[in-house]
Short mmCIF file of C-alpha atoms in Angstrom, two decimals:
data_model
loop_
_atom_site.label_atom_id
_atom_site.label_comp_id
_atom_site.label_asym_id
_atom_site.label_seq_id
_atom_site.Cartn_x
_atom_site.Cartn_y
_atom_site.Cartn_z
CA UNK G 796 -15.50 7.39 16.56
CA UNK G 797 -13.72 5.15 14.40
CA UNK G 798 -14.52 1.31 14.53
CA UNK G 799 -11.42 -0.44 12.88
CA UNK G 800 -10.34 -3.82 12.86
CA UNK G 801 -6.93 -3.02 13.36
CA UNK G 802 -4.84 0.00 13.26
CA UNK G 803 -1.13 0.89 13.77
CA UNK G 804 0.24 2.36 16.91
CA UNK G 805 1.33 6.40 16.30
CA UNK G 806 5.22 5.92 15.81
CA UNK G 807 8.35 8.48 15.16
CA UNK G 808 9.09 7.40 11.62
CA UNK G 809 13.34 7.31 11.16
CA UNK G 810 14.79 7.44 7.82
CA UNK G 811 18.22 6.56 6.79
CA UNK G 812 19.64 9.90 6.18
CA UNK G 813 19.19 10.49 10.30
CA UNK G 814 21.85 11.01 12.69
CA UNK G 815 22.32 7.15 15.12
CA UNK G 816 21.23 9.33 17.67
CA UNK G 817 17.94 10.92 15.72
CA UNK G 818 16.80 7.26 15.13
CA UNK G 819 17.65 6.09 18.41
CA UNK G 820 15.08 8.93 19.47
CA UNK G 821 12.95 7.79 17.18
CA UNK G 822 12.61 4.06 18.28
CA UNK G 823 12.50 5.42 22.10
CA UNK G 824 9.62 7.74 21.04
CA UNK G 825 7.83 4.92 19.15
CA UNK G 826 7.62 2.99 22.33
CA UNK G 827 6.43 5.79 24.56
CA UNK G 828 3.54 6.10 21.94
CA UNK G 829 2.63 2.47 22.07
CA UNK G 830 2.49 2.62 25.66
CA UNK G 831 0.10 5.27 25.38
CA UNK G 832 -2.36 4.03 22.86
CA UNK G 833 -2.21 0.91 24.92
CA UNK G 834 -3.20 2.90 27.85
CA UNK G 835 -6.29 4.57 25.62
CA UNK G 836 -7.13 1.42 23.94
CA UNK G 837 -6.97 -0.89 27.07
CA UNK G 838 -7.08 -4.63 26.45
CA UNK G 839 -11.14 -5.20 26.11
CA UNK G 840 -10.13 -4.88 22.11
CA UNK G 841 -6.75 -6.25 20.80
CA UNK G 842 -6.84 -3.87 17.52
CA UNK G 843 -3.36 -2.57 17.80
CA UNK G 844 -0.41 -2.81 15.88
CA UNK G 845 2.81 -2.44 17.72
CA UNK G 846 5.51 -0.22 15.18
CA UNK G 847 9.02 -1.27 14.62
CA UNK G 848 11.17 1.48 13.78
CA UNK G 849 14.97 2.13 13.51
CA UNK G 850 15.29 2.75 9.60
CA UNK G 851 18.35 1.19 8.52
CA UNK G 852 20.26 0.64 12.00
CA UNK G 853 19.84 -3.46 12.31
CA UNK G 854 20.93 -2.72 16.32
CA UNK G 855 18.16 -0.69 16.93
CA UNK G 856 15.62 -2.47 14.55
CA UNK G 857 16.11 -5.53 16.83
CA UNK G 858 16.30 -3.41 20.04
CA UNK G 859 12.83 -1.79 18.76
CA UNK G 860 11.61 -5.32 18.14
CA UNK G 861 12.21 -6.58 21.34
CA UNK G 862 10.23 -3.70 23.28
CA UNK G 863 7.40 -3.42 21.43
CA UNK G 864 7.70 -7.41 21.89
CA UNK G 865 7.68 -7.08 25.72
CA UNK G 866 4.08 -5.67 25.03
CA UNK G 867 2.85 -8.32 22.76
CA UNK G 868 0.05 -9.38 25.52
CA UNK G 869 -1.70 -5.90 24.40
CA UNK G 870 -1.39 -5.76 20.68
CA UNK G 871 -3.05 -7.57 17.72
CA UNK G 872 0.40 -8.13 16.00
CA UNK G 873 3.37 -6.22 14.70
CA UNK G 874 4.19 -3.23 11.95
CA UNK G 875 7.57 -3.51 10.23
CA UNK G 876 7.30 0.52 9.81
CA UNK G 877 9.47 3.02 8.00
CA UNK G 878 10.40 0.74 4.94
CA UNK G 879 12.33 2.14 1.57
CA UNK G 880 13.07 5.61 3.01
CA UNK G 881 16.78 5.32 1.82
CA UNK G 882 17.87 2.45 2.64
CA UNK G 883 19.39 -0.39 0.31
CA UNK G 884 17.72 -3.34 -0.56
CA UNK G 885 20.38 -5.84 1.26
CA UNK G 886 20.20 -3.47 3.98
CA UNK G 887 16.41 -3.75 4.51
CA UNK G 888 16.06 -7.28 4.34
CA UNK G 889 19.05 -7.71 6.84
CA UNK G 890 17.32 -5.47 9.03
CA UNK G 891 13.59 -7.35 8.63
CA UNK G 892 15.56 -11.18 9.11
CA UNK G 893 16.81 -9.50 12.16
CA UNK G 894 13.27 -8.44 13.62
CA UNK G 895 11.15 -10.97 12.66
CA UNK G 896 13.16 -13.54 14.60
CA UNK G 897 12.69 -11.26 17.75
CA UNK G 898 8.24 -11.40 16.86
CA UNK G 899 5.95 -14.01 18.23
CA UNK G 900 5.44 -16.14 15.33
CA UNK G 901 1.56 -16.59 16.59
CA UNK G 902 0.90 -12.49 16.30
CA UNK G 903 0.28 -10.66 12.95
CA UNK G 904 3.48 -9.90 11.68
CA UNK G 905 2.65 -6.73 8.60
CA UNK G 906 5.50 -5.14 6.68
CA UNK G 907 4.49 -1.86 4.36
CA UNK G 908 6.38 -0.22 1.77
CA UNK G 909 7.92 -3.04 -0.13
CA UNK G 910 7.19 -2.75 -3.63
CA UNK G 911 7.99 -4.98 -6.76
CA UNK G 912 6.54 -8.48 -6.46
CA UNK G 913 10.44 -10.12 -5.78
CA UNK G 914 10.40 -8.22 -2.84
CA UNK G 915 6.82 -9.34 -1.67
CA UNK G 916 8.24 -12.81 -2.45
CA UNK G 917 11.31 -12.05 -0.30
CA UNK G 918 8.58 -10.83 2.67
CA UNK G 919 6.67 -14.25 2.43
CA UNK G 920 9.96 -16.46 2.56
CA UNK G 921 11.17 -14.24 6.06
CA UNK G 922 7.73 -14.83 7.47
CA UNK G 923 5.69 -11.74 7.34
CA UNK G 924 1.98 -12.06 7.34
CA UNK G 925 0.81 -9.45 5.75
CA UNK G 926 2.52 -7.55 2.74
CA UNK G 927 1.57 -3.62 1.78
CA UNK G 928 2.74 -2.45 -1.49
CA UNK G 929 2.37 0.35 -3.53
CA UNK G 930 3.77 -1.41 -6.56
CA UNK G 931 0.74 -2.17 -8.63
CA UNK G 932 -0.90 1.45 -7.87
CA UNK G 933 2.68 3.02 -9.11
CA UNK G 934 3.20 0.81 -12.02
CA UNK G 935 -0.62 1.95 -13.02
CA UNK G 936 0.01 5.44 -12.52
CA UNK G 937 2.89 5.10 -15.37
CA UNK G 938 0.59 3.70 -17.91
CA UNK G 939 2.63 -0.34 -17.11
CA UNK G 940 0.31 -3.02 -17.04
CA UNK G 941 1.80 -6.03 -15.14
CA UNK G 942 0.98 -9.64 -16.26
CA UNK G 943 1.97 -12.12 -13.81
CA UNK G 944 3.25 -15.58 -14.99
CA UNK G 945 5.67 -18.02 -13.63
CA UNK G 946 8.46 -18.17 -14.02
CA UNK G 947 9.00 -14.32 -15.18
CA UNK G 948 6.49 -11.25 -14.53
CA UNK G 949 6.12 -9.46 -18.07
CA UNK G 950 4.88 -5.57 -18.03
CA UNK G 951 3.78 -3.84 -21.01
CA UNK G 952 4.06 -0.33 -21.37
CA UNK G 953 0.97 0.72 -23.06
CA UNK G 954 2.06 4.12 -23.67
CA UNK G 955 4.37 2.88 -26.43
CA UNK G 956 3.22 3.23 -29.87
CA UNK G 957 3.36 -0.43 -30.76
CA UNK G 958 0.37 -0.54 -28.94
CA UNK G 959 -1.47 1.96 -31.16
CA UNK G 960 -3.77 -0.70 -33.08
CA UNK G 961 -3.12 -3.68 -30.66
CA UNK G 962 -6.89 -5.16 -30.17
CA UNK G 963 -5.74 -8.01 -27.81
CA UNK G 964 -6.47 -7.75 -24.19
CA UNK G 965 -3.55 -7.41 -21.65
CA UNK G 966 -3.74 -11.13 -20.80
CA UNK G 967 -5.59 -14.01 -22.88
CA UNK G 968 -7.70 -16.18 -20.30
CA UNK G 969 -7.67 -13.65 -17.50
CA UNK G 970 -10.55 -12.95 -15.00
CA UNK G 971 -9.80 -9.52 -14.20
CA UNK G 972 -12.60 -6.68 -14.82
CA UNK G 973 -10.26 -4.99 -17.92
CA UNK G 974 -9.52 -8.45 -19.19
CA UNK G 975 -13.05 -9.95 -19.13
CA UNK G 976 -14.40 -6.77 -19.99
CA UNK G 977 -12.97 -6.56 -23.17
CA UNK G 978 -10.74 -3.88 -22.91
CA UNK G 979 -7.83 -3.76 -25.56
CA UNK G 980 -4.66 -2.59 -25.22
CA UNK G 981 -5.11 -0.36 -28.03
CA UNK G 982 -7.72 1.45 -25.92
CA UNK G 983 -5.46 1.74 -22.77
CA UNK G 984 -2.72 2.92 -24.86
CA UNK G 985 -5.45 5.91 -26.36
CA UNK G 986 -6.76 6.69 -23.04
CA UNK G 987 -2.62 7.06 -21.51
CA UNK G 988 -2.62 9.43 -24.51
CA UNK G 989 -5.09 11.48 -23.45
CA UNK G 990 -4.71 11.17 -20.13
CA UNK G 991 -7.73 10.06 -19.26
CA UNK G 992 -8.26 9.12 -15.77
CA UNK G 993 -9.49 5.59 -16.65
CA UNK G 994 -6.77 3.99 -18.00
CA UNK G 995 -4.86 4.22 -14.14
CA UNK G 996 -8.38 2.58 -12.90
CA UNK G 997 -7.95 -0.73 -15.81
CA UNK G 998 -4.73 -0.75 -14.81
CA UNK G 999 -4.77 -1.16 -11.26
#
């Protein structure tokens, strides 16, 4: 059997092109779920995360928040689930301000799907915990390396031909493998070109 440290409750995942009744379902299925890997888990191991569904419906975010709250005795923390399936920006963060005021501020509060690092940022400053993003593997997959500075983030697109005979590394005083290894960009930019499968690996 598996021996996590945590893992997230089964859930009906809702999307914004559903019906108000479809993710209504949803959020009522979500919590019959919980209650049942609650009942399989049992308390001797608080491992579980409690999902939060109700795509882009604020109403039914909260009212999904407050159930899975009720339970909070039994769970590990909390999974701010379903995030970017077609909802706005504005939207989501309305809808995650919403929830997270309805969470025990002393449980694991995790939110997955947000992607660029202003909307990481934007997680922080609500009060989630924990932040899963795909960004960085994305970005790598399209050949961008990402060079974090304040104020500004800077990418490079290393599959642009400026970067042909470019013998610099992707950041000057960085401790990263591809960085301290040596790696130039003009060497990123020839394995992109041949699309070799190690240029997504020093890039992520």
């Amino acid at each position: 059997s598996l021996k996590c440290d945590l893992f997230e409750a089964p859930s009906a995942h809702a999307t914004a092109l559903m019906t108000d009744k479809q993710v209504d379902r949803a959020v009522r299925t979500s919590v019959r779920l919980l209650d049942e890997t609650i009942q399989l888990i049992g308390d001797s191991s608080k491992i579980v995360l409690g999902a939060i569904q109700g795509a882009n419906r604020t109403e039914l975010r909260v009212q999904s928040a407050r159930e899975v709250s009720r339970r909070s005795n039994h769970l590990l923390g909390f999974a701010y689930s379903g995030v970017n399936s077609g909802e706005s920006f504005g939207k989501r963060i309305e809808c995650m301000r919403a929830v997270i005021s309805e969470l025990p501020a002393k449980k694991l509060r995790v939110v997955g799907g947000n992607g660029s690092p202003g909307e990481v940022l934007e997680s922080v400053k609500l009060g989630f915990d924990v932040i899963e993003s795909w960004y960085p593997f994305e970005k790598a997959q399209e050949g961008i390396a990402l060079r974090f500075g304040i104020p500004v983030e800077i990418s490079l697109d290393l599959r642009d031909k400026q970067f042909r005979l470019d013998k610099q590394v992707l950041r000057e005083n960085c401790k990263c493998d591809t960085c301290s290894g040596g790696f130039q960009r003009a060497y990123i930019h020839h394995l992109l070109n041949v699309h070799e499968m190690l240029a997504a690996t020093l890039l992520t």
